[in-house]
């Protein structure tokens, strides 16, 4: 399949880790990195395959600034069409090659955890022949599952808080907090929510949750909460 010379040079620059050439092609020759395709790969797919973190970071920033964040997310989340790699997104390609720091960056930039056949990036990490990739996948999968559990615990807590103000509901809320440990600061810190203002489950920070608890107007519950936490 024929491709334009600018796109060909971009992919060559990715392979040889030459960010300056890509910047020159974009700035001087009007090559579109968001539209560059070669044999089922986007430029970000190539970055993931070769582990080019700096080029991937620059490409995402450039596309976000020139075409908007939505287009950048679409590029990050695009599935690969190359034979042998179909259904994989950028993060899944990178983890197959062992570039776990690049995987972290791509996920934080908006790459979904699941590929197009619903296999998690952590599933691919477990298939890796490299122990450090296996360990990375296991650690991050456990962290993800713990965050999901914490979010479910808060969904239960907020149901208690929105219920009528009676002693049974207050007792149930207290018992749920004690059992789930959802308001323990060390639980939040272990999940990388390492400050009271960092957004956590349900899009709320620890400070937000405590405030919501105090705003319920349930005197016995508030007194218990202040004494305990």
Tab-separated table of C-alpha atoms in Angstrom:
chain	number	residue	atom	x	y	z
A	1	UNK	CA	0.000	0.000	0.000
A	2	UNK	CA	1.432	3.382	-1.000
A	3	UNK	CA	1.834	6.138	1.581
A	4	UNK	CA	2.984	9.727	1.222
A	5	UNK	CA	6.665	10.450	1.767
A	6	UNK	CA	5.938	12.592	4.837
A	7	UNK	CA	4.106	9.762	6.586
A	8	UNK	CA	6.847	7.309	5.599
A	9	UNK	CA	9.484	9.600	7.104
A	10	UNK	CA	7.440	9.990	10.309
A	11	UNK	CA	7.330	6.244	10.841
A	12	UNK	CA	11.025	5.986	10.072
A	13	UNK	CA	11.710	8.724	12.625
A	14	UNK	CA	9.735	6.806	15.263
A	15	UNK	CA	11.763	3.668	14.610
A	16	UNK	CA	15.022	5.610	14.972
A	17	UNK	CA	13.733	7.666	17.931
A	18	UNK	CA	14.108	10.970	16.070
A	19	UNK	CA	11.609	13.448	17.516
A	20	UNK	CA	13.266	16.464	15.862
A	21	UNK	CA	12.587	15.085	12.390
A	22	UNK	CA	8.910	14.548	13.230
A	23	UNK	CA	8.639	18.100	14.587
A	24	UNK	CA	10.257	19.427	11.398
A	25	UNK	CA	7.891	17.429	9.191
A	26	UNK	CA	4.886	18.720	11.152
A	27	UNK	CA	5.981	22.349	11.413
A	28	UNK	CA	7.642	22.825	8.015
A	29	UNK	CA	5.934	20.277	5.774
A	30	UNK	CA	2.434	20.223	7.299
A	31	UNK	CA	2.472	16.464	7.891
A	32	UNK	CA	-0.488	15.398	10.066
A	33	UNK	CA	0.616	13.056	12.846
A	34	UNK	CA	-2.997	12.323	13.740
A	35	UNK	CA	-3.765	11.097	10.206
A	36	UNK	CA	-0.484	9.257	9.600
A	37	UNK	CA	-1.186	5.564	8.943
A	38	UNK	CA	0.984	2.717	7.699
A	39	UNK	CA	-0.083	-0.928	7.315
A	40	UNK	CA	-2.766	-0.664	10.007
A	41	UNK	CA	-0.619	1.330	12.432
A	42	UNK	CA	-1.076	4.896	13.580
A	43	UNK	CA	1.994	6.835	14.644
A	44	UNK	CA	1.105	6.149	18.293
A	45	UNK	CA	0.898	2.411	17.588
A	46	UNK	CA	4.444	2.628	16.262
A	47	UNK	CA	5.509	4.569	19.367
A	48	UNK	CA	3.996	1.854	21.546
A	49	UNK	CA	5.739	-0.910	19.597
A	50	UNK	CA	9.165	0.738	19.732
A	51	UNK	CA	8.768	2.206	23.220
A	52	UNK	CA	9.100	5.839	22.135
A	53	UNK	CA	7.724	7.622	25.196
A	54	UNK	CA	9.023	11.093	24.281
A	55	UNK	CA	7.573	10.979	20.763
A	56	UNK	CA	4.265	9.605	22.073
A	57	UNK	CA	4.042	12.392	24.660
A	58	UNK	CA	4.820	15.096	22.106
A	59	UNK	CA	2.371	13.638	19.576
A	60	UNK	CA	-0.481	13.535	22.074
A	61	UNK	CA	0.181	17.107	23.249
A	62	UNK	CA	0.466	18.368	19.682
A	63	UNK	CA	-2.780	16.702	18.564
A	64	UNK	CA	-4.614	17.920	21.692
A	65	UNK	CA	-3.489	21.519	21.055
A	66	UNK	CA	-3.980	21.531	17.281
A	67	UNK	CA	-7.126	19.407	16.920
A	68	UNK	CA	-8.587	19.266	20.431
A	69	UNK	CA	-8.522	16.794	23.355
A	70	UNK	CA	-11.256	14.627	21.823
A	71	UNK	CA	-9.159	13.899	18.739
A	72	UNK	CA	-6.154	13.123	20.942
A	73	UNK	CA	-8.201	10.622	22.974
A	74	UNK	CA	-9.473	9.029	19.769
A	75	UNK	CA	-5.902	8.609	18.554
A	76	UNK	CA	-4.781	7.069	21.864
A	77	UNK	CA	-7.791	4.725	21.892
A	78	UNK	CA	-7.646	3.660	18.228
A	79	UNK	CA	-7.382	-0.093	17.692
A	80	UNK	CA	-4.531	-1.478	15.638
A	81	UNK	CA	-5.309	-2.908	12.204
A	82	UNK	CA	-1.941	-4.537	11.622
A	83	UNK	CA	-1.884	-8.314	11.145
A	84	UNK	CA	-0.971	-10.039	14.406
A	85	UNK	CA	-1.923	-7.005	16.483
A	86	UNK	CA	-5.578	-6.461	15.559
A	87	UNK	CA	-7.872	-5.460	18.438
A	88	UNK	CA	-4.951	-4.015	20.450
A	89	UNK	CA	-4.886	-0.396	21.579
A	90	UNK	CA	-1.730	1.623	22.195
A	91	UNK	CA	-1.305	0.557	25.851
A	92	UNK	CA	-1.784	-3.121	24.979
A	93	UNK	CA	0.867	-2.935	22.252
A	94	UNK	CA	3.285	-1.276	24.680
A	95	UNK	CA	2.743	-3.815	27.463
A	96	UNK	CA	3.341	-6.690	25.045
A	97	UNK	CA	6.746	-5.168	24.373
A	98	UNK	CA	7.475	-4.593	28.063
A	99	UNK	CA	7.352	-0.786	28.088
A	100	UNK	CA	5.433	-0.467	31.352
A	101	UNK	CA	6.283	3.207	31.979
A	102	UNK	CA	4.874	4.050	28.560
A	103	UNK	CA	1.800	1.963	29.387
A	104	UNK	CA	1.256	3.989	32.575
A	105	UNK	CA	1.518	7.198	30.553
A	106	UNK	CA	-0.900	6.020	27.843
A	107	UNK	CA	-3.465	4.885	30.425
A	108	UNK	CA	-3.207	8.178	32.315
A	109	UNK	CA	-3.641	9.988	28.967
A	110	UNK	CA	-6.928	8.202	28.298
A	111	UNK	CA	-6.225	4.816	26.730
A	112	UNK	CA	-8.933	2.341	27.852
A	113	UNK	CA	-7.838	-0.627	29.943
A	114	UNK	CA	-9.791	-3.073	27.741
A	115	UNK	CA	-9.014	-3.783	24.102
A	116	UNK	CA	-11.694	-4.343	21.465
A	117	UNK	CA	-12.217	-7.969	22.555
A	118	UNK	CA	-12.455	-6.954	26.221
A	119	UNK	CA	-9.037	-8.162	27.317
A	120	UNK	CA	-7.438	-5.992	29.957
A	121	UNK	CA	-3.967	-4.536	29.608
A	122	UNK	CA	-3.218	-6.446	32.814
A	123	UNK	CA	-4.221	-9.710	31.114
A	124	UNK	CA	-1.565	-9.068	28.491
A	125	UNK	CA	0.950	-8.263	31.231
A	126	UNK	CA	0.342	-11.708	32.745
A	127	UNK	CA	1.192	-13.339	29.396
A	128	UNK	CA	4.545	-11.593	29.188
A	129	UNK	CA	7.737	-13.713	29.402
A	130	UNK	CA	9.254	-10.963	31.566
A	131	UNK	CA	8.764	-11.172	35.331
A	132	UNK	CA	8.903	-7.395	35.817
A	133	UNK	CA	5.961	-7.020	33.419
A	134	UNK	CA	4.061	-9.803	35.241
A	135	UNK	CA	4.721	-8.043	38.563
A	136	UNK	CA	3.640	-4.680	37.137
A	137	UNK	CA	0.393	-6.197	35.851
A	138	UNK	CA	-0.380	-7.993	39.110
A	139	UNK	CA	0.335	-4.909	41.239
A	140	UNK	CA	-1.741	-2.552	39.087
A	141	UNK	CA	-4.628	-4.989	38.712
A	142	UNK	CA	-4.794	-5.337	42.501
A	143	UNK	CA	-4.718	-1.544	42.822
A	144	UNK	CA	-7.520	-1.177	40.263
A	145	UNK	CA	-9.679	-3.799	42.007
A	146	UNK	CA	-9.099	-2.137	45.388
A	147	UNK	CA	-10.224	1.219	43.949
A	148	UNK	CA	-13.348	-0.429	42.532
A	149	UNK	CA	-14.125	-1.945	45.954
A	150	UNK	CA	-13.647	1.421	47.649
A	151	UNK	CA	-16.017	3.063	45.183
A	152	UNK	CA	-18.653	0.396	45.867
A	153	UNK	CA	-18.197	0.933	49.613
A	154	UNK	CA	-18.907	4.632	49.156
A	155	UNK	CA	-21.981	3.935	47.059
A	156	UNK	CA	-23.329	1.947	50.025
A	157	UNK	CA	-22.310	4.680	52.479
A	158	UNK	CA	-24.057	7.396	50.473
A	159	UNK	CA	-27.232	5.325	50.419
A	160	UNK	CA	-27.117	5.242	54.219
A	161	UNK	CA	-26.464	8.994	54.376
A	162	UNK	CA	-29.451	9.781	52.160
A	163	UNK	CA	-31.833	7.585	54.165
A	164	UNK	CA	-34.149	8.870	56.940
A	165	UNK	CA	-32.467	10.053	60.136
A	166	UNK	CA	-33.092	7.208	62.574
A	167	UNK	CA	-30.869	5.295	64.945
A	168	UNK	CA	-30.932	2.105	62.856
A	169	UNK	CA	-29.634	3.832	59.732
A	170	UNK	CA	-26.968	5.671	61.730
A	171	UNK	CA	-25.834	2.409	63.311
A	172	UNK	CA	-25.737	0.744	59.876
A	173	UNK	CA	-23.614	3.594	58.477
A	174	UNK	CA	-21.168	3.382	61.382
A	175	UNK	CA	-20.924	-0.405	61.060
A	176	UNK	CA	-20.333	-0.124	57.313
A	177	UNK	CA	-17.536	2.422	57.784
A	178	UNK	CA	-15.864	0.279	60.437
A	179	UNK	CA	-16.157	-2.923	58.407
A	180	UNK	CA	-15.113	-1.515	55.041
A	181	UNK	CA	-12.498	0.888	56.498
A	182	UNK	CA	-13.509	3.255	53.712
A	183	UNK	CA	-12.685	6.348	55.789
A	184	UNK	CA	-9.308	5.127	57.007
A	185	UNK	CA	-6.700	7.564	55.691
A	186	UNK	CA	-4.124	4.812	55.217
A	187	UNK	CA	-6.572	2.964	52.916
A	188	UNK	CA	-6.765	6.055	50.695
A	189	UNK	CA	-2.995	6.551	50.794
A	190	UNK	CA	-2.366	2.928	49.804
A	191	UNK	CA	-4.500	3.543	46.712
A	192	UNK	CA	-2.350	6.533	45.690
A	193	UNK	CA	-4.881	9.065	46.960
A	194	UNK	CA	-2.068	10.583	48.981
A	195	UNK	CA	-3.677	13.860	49.998
A	196	UNK	CA	-7.032	14.967	51.376
A	197	UNK	CA	-7.761	16.923	48.190
A	198	UNK	CA	-6.863	14.284	45.572
A	199	UNK	CA	-9.933	13.080	43.665
A	200	UNK	CA	-10.851	9.514	44.581
A	201	UNK	CA	-13.959	7.304	44.387
A	202	UNK	CA	-17.128	8.808	42.888
A	203	UNK	CA	-15.050	11.813	41.828
A	204	UNK	CA	-14.701	12.976	45.429
A	205	UNK	CA	-11.686	13.679	47.603
A	206	UNK	CA	-11.346	12.487	51.205
A	207	UNK	CA	-12.149	16.045	52.297
A	208	UNK	CA	-15.314	16.034	50.151
A	209	UNK	CA	-16.513	12.770	51.694
A	210	UNK	CA	-15.994	13.982	55.264
A	211	UNK	CA	-17.844	17.199	54.404
A	212	UNK	CA	-20.731	15.233	52.863
A	213	UNK	CA	-20.941	13.127	56.027
A	214	UNK	CA	-21.064	16.248	58.208
A	215	UNK	CA	-23.652	17.887	55.934
A	216	UNK	CA	-26.164	15.114	56.592
A	217	UNK	CA	-27.404	16.853	59.730
A	218	UNK	CA	-27.395	13.580	61.678
A	219	UNK	CA	-26.039	14.765	65.079
A	220	UNK	CA	-25.125	11.375	66.570
A	221	UNK	CA	-23.382	10.310	63.378
A	222	UNK	CA	-21.434	13.575	63.089
A	223	UNK	CA	-20.250	13.398	66.712
A	224	UNK	CA	-19.109	9.799	66.214
A	225	UNK	CA	-17.354	10.747	62.986
A	226	UNK	CA	-15.474	13.677	64.560
A	227	UNK	CA	-14.375	11.552	67.509
A	228	UNK	CA	-13.302	8.650	65.323
A	229	UNK	CA	-11.722	10.379	62.308
